[in-house]
Structures are given as C-alpha cells and as structure tokens.
PDB file of C-alpha atoms in Angstrom:
ATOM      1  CA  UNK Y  17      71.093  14.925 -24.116  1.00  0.00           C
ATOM      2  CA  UNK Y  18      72.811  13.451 -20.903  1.00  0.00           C
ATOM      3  CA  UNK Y  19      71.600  11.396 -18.563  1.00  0.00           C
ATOM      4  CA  UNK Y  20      70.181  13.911 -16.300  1.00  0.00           C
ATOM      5  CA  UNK Y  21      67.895  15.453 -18.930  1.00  0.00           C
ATOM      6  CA  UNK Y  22      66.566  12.292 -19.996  1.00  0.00           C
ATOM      7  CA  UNK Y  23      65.946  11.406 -16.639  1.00  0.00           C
ATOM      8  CA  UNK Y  24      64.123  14.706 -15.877  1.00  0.00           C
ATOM      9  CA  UNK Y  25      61.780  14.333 -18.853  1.00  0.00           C
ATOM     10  CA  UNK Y  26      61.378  10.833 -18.078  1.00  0.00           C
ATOM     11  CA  UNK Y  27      60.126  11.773 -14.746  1.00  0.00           C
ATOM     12  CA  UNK Y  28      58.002  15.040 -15.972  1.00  0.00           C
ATOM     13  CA  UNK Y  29      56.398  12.395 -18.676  1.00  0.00           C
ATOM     14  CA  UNK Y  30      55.739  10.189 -15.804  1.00  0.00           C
ATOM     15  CA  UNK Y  31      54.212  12.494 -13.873  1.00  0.00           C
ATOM     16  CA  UNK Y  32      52.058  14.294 -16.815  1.00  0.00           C
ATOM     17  CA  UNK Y  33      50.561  10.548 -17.293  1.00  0.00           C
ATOM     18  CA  UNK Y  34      50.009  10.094 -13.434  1.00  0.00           C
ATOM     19  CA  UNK Y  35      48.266  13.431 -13.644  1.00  0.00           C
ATOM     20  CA  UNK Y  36      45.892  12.391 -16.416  1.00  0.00           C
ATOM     21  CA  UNK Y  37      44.989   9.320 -15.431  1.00  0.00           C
ATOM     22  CA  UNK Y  38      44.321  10.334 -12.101  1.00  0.00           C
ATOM     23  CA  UNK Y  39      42.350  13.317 -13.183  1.00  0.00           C
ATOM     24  CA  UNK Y  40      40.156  10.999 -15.334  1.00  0.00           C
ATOM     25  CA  UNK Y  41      39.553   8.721 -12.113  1.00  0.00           C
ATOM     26  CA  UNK Y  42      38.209  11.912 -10.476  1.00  0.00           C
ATOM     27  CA  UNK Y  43      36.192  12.783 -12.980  1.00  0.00           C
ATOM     28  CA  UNK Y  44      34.295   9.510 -13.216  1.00  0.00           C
ATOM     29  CA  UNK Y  45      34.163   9.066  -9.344  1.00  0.00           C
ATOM     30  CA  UNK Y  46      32.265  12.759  -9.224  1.00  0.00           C
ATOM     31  CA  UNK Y  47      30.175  11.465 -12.330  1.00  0.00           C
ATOM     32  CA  UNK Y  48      28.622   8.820 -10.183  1.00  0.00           C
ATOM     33  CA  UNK Y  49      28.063  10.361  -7.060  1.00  0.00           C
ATOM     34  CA  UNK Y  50      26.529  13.105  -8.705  1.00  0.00           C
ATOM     35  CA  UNK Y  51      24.329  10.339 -10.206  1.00  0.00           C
ATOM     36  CA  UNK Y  52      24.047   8.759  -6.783  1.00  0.00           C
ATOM     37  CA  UNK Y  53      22.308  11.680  -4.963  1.00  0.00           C
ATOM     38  CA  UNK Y  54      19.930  12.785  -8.156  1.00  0.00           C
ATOM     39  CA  UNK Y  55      18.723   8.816  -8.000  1.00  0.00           C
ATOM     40  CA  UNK Y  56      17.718   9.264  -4.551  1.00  0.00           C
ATOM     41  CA  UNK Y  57      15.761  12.412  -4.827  1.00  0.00           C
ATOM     42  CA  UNK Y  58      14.009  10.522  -8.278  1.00  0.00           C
ATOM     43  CA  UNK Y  59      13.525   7.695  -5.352  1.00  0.00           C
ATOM     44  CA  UNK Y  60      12.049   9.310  -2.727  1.00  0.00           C
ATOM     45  CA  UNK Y  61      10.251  12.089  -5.205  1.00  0.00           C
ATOM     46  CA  UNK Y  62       8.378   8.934  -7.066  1.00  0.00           C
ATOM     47  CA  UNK Y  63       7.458   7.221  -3.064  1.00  0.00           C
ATOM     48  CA  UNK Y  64       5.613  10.366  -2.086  1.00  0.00           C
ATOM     49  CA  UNK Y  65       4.193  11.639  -5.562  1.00  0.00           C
ATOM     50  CA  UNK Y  66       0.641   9.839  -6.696  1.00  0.00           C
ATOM     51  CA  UNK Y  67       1.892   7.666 -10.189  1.00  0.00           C
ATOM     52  CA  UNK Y  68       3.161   4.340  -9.090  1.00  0.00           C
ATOM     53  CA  UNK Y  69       4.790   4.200 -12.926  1.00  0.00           C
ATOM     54  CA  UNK Y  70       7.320   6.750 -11.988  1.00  0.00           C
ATOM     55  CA  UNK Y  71       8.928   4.514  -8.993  1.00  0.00           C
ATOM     56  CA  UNK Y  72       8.951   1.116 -11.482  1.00  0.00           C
ATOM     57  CA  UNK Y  73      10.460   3.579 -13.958  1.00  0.00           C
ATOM     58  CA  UNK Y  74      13.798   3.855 -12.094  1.00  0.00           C
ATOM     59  CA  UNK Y  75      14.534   0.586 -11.585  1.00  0.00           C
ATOM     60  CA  UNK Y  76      16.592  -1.810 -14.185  1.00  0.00           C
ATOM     61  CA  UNK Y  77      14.019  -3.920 -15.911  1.00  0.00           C
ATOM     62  CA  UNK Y  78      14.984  -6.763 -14.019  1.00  0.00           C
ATOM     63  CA  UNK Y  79      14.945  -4.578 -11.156  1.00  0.00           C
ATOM     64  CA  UNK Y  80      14.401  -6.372  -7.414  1.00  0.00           C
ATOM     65  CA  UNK Y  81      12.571  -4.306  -4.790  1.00  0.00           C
ATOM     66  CA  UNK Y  82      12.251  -6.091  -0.922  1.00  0.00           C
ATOM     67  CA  UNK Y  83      10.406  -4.326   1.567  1.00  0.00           C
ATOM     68  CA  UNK Y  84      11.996  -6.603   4.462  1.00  0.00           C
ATOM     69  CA  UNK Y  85       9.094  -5.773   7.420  1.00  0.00           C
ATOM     70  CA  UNK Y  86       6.423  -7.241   5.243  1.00  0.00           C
ATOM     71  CA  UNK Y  87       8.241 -10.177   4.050  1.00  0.00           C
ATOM     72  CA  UNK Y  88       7.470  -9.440   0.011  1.00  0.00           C
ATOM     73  CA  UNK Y  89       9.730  -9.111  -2.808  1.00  0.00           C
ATOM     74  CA  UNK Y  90       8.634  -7.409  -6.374  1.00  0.00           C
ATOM     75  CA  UNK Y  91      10.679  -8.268  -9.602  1.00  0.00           C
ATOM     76  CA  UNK Y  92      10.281  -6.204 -12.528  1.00  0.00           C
ATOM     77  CA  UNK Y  93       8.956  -2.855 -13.093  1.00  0.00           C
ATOM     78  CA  UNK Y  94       5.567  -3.856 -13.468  1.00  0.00           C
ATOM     79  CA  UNK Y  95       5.392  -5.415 -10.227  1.00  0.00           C
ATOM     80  CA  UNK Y  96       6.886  -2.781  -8.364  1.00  0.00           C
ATOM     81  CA  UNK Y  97       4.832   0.255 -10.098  1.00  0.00           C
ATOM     82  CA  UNK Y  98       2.228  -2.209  -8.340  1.00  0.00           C
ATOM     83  CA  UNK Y  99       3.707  -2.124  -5.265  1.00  0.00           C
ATOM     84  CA  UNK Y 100       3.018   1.318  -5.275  1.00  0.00           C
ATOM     85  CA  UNK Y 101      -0.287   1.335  -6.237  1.00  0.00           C
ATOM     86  CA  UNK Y 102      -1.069  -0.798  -3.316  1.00  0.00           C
ATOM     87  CA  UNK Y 103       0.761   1.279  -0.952  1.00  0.00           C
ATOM     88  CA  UNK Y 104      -1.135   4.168  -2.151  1.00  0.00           C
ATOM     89  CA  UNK Y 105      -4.583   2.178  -1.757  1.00  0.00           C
ATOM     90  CA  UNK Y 106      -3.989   1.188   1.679  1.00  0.00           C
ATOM     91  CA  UNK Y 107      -2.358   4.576   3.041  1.00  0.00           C
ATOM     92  CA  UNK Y 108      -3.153   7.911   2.514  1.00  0.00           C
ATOM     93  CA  UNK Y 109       0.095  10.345   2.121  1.00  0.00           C
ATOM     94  CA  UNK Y 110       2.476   7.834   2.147  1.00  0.00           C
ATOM     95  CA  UNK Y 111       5.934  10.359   2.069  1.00  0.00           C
ATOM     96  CA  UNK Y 112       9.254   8.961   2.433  1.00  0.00           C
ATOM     97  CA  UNK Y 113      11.329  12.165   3.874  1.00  0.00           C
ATOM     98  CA  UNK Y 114      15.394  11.767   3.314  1.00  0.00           C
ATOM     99  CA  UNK Y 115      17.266  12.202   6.335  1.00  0.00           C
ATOM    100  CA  UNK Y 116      20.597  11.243   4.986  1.00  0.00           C
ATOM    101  CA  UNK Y 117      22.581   9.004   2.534  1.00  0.00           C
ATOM    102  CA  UNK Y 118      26.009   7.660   2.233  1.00  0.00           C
ATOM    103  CA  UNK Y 119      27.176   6.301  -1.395  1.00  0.00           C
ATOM    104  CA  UNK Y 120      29.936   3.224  -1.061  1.00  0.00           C
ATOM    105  CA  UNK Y 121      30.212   2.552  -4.830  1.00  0.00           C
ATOM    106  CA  UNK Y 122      27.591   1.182  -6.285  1.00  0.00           C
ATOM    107  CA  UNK Y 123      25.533   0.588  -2.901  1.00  0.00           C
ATOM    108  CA  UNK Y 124      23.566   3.934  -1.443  1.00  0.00           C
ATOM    109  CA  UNK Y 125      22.568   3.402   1.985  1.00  0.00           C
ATOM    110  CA  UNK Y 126      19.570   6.081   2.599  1.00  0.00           C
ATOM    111  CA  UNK Y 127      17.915   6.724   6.008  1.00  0.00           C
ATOM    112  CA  UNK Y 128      14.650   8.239   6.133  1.00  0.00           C
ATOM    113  CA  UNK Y 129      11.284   8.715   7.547  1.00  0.00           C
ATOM    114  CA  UNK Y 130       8.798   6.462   6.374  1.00  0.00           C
ATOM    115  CA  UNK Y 131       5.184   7.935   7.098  1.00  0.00           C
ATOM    116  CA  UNK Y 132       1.395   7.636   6.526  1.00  0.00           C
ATOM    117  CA  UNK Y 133      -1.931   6.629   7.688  1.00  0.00           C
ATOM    118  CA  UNK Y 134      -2.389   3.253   7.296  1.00  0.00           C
ATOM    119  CA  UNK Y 135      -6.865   3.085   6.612  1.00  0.00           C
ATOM    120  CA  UNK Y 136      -8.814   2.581   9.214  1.00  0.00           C
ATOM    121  CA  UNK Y 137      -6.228   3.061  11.662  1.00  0.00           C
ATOM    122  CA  UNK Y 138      -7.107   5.670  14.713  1.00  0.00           C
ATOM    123  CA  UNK Y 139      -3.400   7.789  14.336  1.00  0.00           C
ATOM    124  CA  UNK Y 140      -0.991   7.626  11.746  1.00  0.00           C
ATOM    125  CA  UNK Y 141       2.607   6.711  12.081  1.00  0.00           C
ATOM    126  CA  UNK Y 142       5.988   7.928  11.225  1.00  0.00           C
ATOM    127  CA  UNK Y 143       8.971   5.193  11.393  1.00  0.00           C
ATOM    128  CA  UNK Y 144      12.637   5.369  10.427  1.00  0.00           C
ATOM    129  CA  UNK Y 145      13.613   3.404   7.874  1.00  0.00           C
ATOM    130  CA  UNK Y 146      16.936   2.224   6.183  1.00  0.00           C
ATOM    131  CA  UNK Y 147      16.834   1.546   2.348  1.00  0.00           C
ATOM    132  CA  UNK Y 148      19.906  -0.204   0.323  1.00  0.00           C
ATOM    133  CA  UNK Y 149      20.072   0.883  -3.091  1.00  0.00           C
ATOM    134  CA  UNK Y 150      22.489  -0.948  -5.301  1.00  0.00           C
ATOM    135  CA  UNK Y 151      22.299   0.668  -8.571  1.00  0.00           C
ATOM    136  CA  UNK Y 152      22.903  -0.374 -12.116  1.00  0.00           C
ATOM    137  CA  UNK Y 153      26.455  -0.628 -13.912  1.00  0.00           C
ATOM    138  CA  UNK Y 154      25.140   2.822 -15.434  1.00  0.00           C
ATOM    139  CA  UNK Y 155      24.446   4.002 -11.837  1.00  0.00           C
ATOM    140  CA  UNK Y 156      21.170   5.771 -13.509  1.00  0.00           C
ATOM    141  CA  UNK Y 157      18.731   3.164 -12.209  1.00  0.00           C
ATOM    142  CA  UNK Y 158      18.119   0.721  -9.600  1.00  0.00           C
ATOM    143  CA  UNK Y 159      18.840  -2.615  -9.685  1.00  0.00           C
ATOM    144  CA  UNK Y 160      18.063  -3.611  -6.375  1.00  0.00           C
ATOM    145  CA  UNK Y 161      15.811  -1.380  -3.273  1.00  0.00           C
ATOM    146  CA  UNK Y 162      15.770  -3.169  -0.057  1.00  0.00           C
ATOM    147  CA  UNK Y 163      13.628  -1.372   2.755  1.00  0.00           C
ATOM    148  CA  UNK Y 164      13.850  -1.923   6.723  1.00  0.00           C
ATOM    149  CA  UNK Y 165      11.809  -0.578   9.178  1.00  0.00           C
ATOM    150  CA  UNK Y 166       9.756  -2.168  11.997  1.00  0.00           C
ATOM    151  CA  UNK Y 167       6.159  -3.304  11.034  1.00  0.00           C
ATOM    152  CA  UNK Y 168       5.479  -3.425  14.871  1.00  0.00           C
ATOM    153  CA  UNK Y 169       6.083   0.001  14.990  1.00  0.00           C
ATOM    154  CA  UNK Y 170       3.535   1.270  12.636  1.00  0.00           C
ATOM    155  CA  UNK Y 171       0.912  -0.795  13.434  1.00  0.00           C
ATOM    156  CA  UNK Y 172       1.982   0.351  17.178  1.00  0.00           C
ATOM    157  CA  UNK Y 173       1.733   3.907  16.524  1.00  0.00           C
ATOM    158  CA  UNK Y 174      -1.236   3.583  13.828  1.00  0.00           C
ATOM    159  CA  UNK Y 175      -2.902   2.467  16.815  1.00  0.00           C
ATOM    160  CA  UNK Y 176      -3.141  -1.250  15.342  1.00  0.00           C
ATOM    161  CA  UNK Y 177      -3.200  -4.516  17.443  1.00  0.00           C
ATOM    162  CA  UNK Y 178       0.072  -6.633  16.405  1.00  0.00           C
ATOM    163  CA  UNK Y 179      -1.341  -9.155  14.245  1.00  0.00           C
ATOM    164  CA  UNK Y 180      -3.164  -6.811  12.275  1.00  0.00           C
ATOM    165  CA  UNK Y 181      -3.503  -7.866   8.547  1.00  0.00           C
ATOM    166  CA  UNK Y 182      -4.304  -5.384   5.594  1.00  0.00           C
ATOM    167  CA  UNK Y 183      -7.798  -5.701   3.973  1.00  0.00           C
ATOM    168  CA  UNK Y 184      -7.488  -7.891   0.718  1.00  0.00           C
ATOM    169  CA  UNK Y 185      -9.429  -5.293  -1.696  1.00  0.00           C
TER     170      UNK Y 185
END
C-alpha cells in the first residue's frame, strides 16, 4: 500500500469513529430530554390530580422539595406526598398549568401558572410561578423541586390581608 492509501484509510477510520461516537452522544442527549419533558408533564399532572402519593412518587427517595414563598422545605417522599395533601386541604383546584420549560442538563427550569382558591378567601388567585427541577443521575425522577412565586400576590388577589396565616387543622 503507499503512503497515500494508508493515509486515506487512516483518515476514513478516523472519521467512521468520529461518526460513532458522536452519533452515540446524540442519542443519549435526545434520551434525556425526551425524559426531561415526560417528567414535567408527570410533575405538573400529579400537582393538579387529587393523590398526593403520585407527586412524592417522582421524586428520588431522598428527594428535596422547597416551596420558596412559604419558607418550608419537605425531604423525602413521605413528606412531600404530605405537602400535597395539605395543599389540597387548604385549596380547592389547586392546577399548576405549564407555560414553558427549558432543559440545561440536568436542571429544568419550568414556568407556569400556579392557581386555586385558597378557603375562605372571597376570589381565587392565579400567580406565575418558576420551578427548578434538578433531576436524578437517571433523569427519571426528581431530586430536587424548588418553587417561586409571590405569596403577596395570592393572598392579594385571594382577597387576603398580608399577614394572613393558614388555619392549623
């Protein structure tokens, strides 16, 4: 062979291994996006649905879930499916509604609509809200939910002076 050839099928093998390893990159970037977005539907799906279990259920099991305008952090499935609960006690149709998300590896930013009517309140209220999902190194669960929205704003549009407090039972 001269030195031409070799150097041509050097450069094809090159390229063939370029090719497949760039190919199997691709494939595993479109595996977790197409995770990314089915997580958030699961997310928002289990927020406005009436079985706190299913919202614990996709986190990790030491999963961490902040809701930032109330100051209160939840560890565990357990104590987030309990979350729930207690968001379903003290407002009736709680819905989340998606508005859009943006995946940056393992962190999915998600803005949305968080609504209700808080009990007892005159009106209901309807508040945008940002939620940070950092998933899981399987990117099928979530290890950590952090929501942000203005508590001054529901209680404002629910009709509720500023320092109102939710009933303890």
């Amino acid at each position: 062979m001269t030195s031409r050839a070799i150097r041509t099928l050097s450069v094809l093998t090159a390229a063939a291994a370029l090719s497949a390893t760039a190919s199997t990159a691709h494939a595993a970037q479109d595996t977790a996006r197409r995770a990314s977005p089915r997580i958030v539907a699961e997310w928002a799906r289990a927020w406005n649905g009436t079985e706190p279990r299913a919202l614990g259920a996709l986190f990790t099991s030491d999963g961490v879930y902040t809701d930032e305008a109330v100051g209160i952090t939840f560890r565990g499935r357990e104590e987030i499916a309990g979350w729930k609960a207690r968001a379903d006690h003290m407002i009736d149709g709680v819905q989340v509604s998606v508005r859009a998300t943006r995946v940056d590896g393992d962190r999915i930013t998600v803005r949305s609509v968080y609504s209700g009517h808080l009990k007892g309140a005159p009106k209901p209220f309807a508040v945008p809200m940002t939620t940070l999902l950092d998933l899981g190194p399987d990117h099928c669960r979530i290890a950590s939910d952090q929501d942000r929205y203005s508590l001054a704003a529901v209680l404002a549009q629910s009709g509720l002076p500023a320092d109102w407090t939710p009933p303890t039972t």
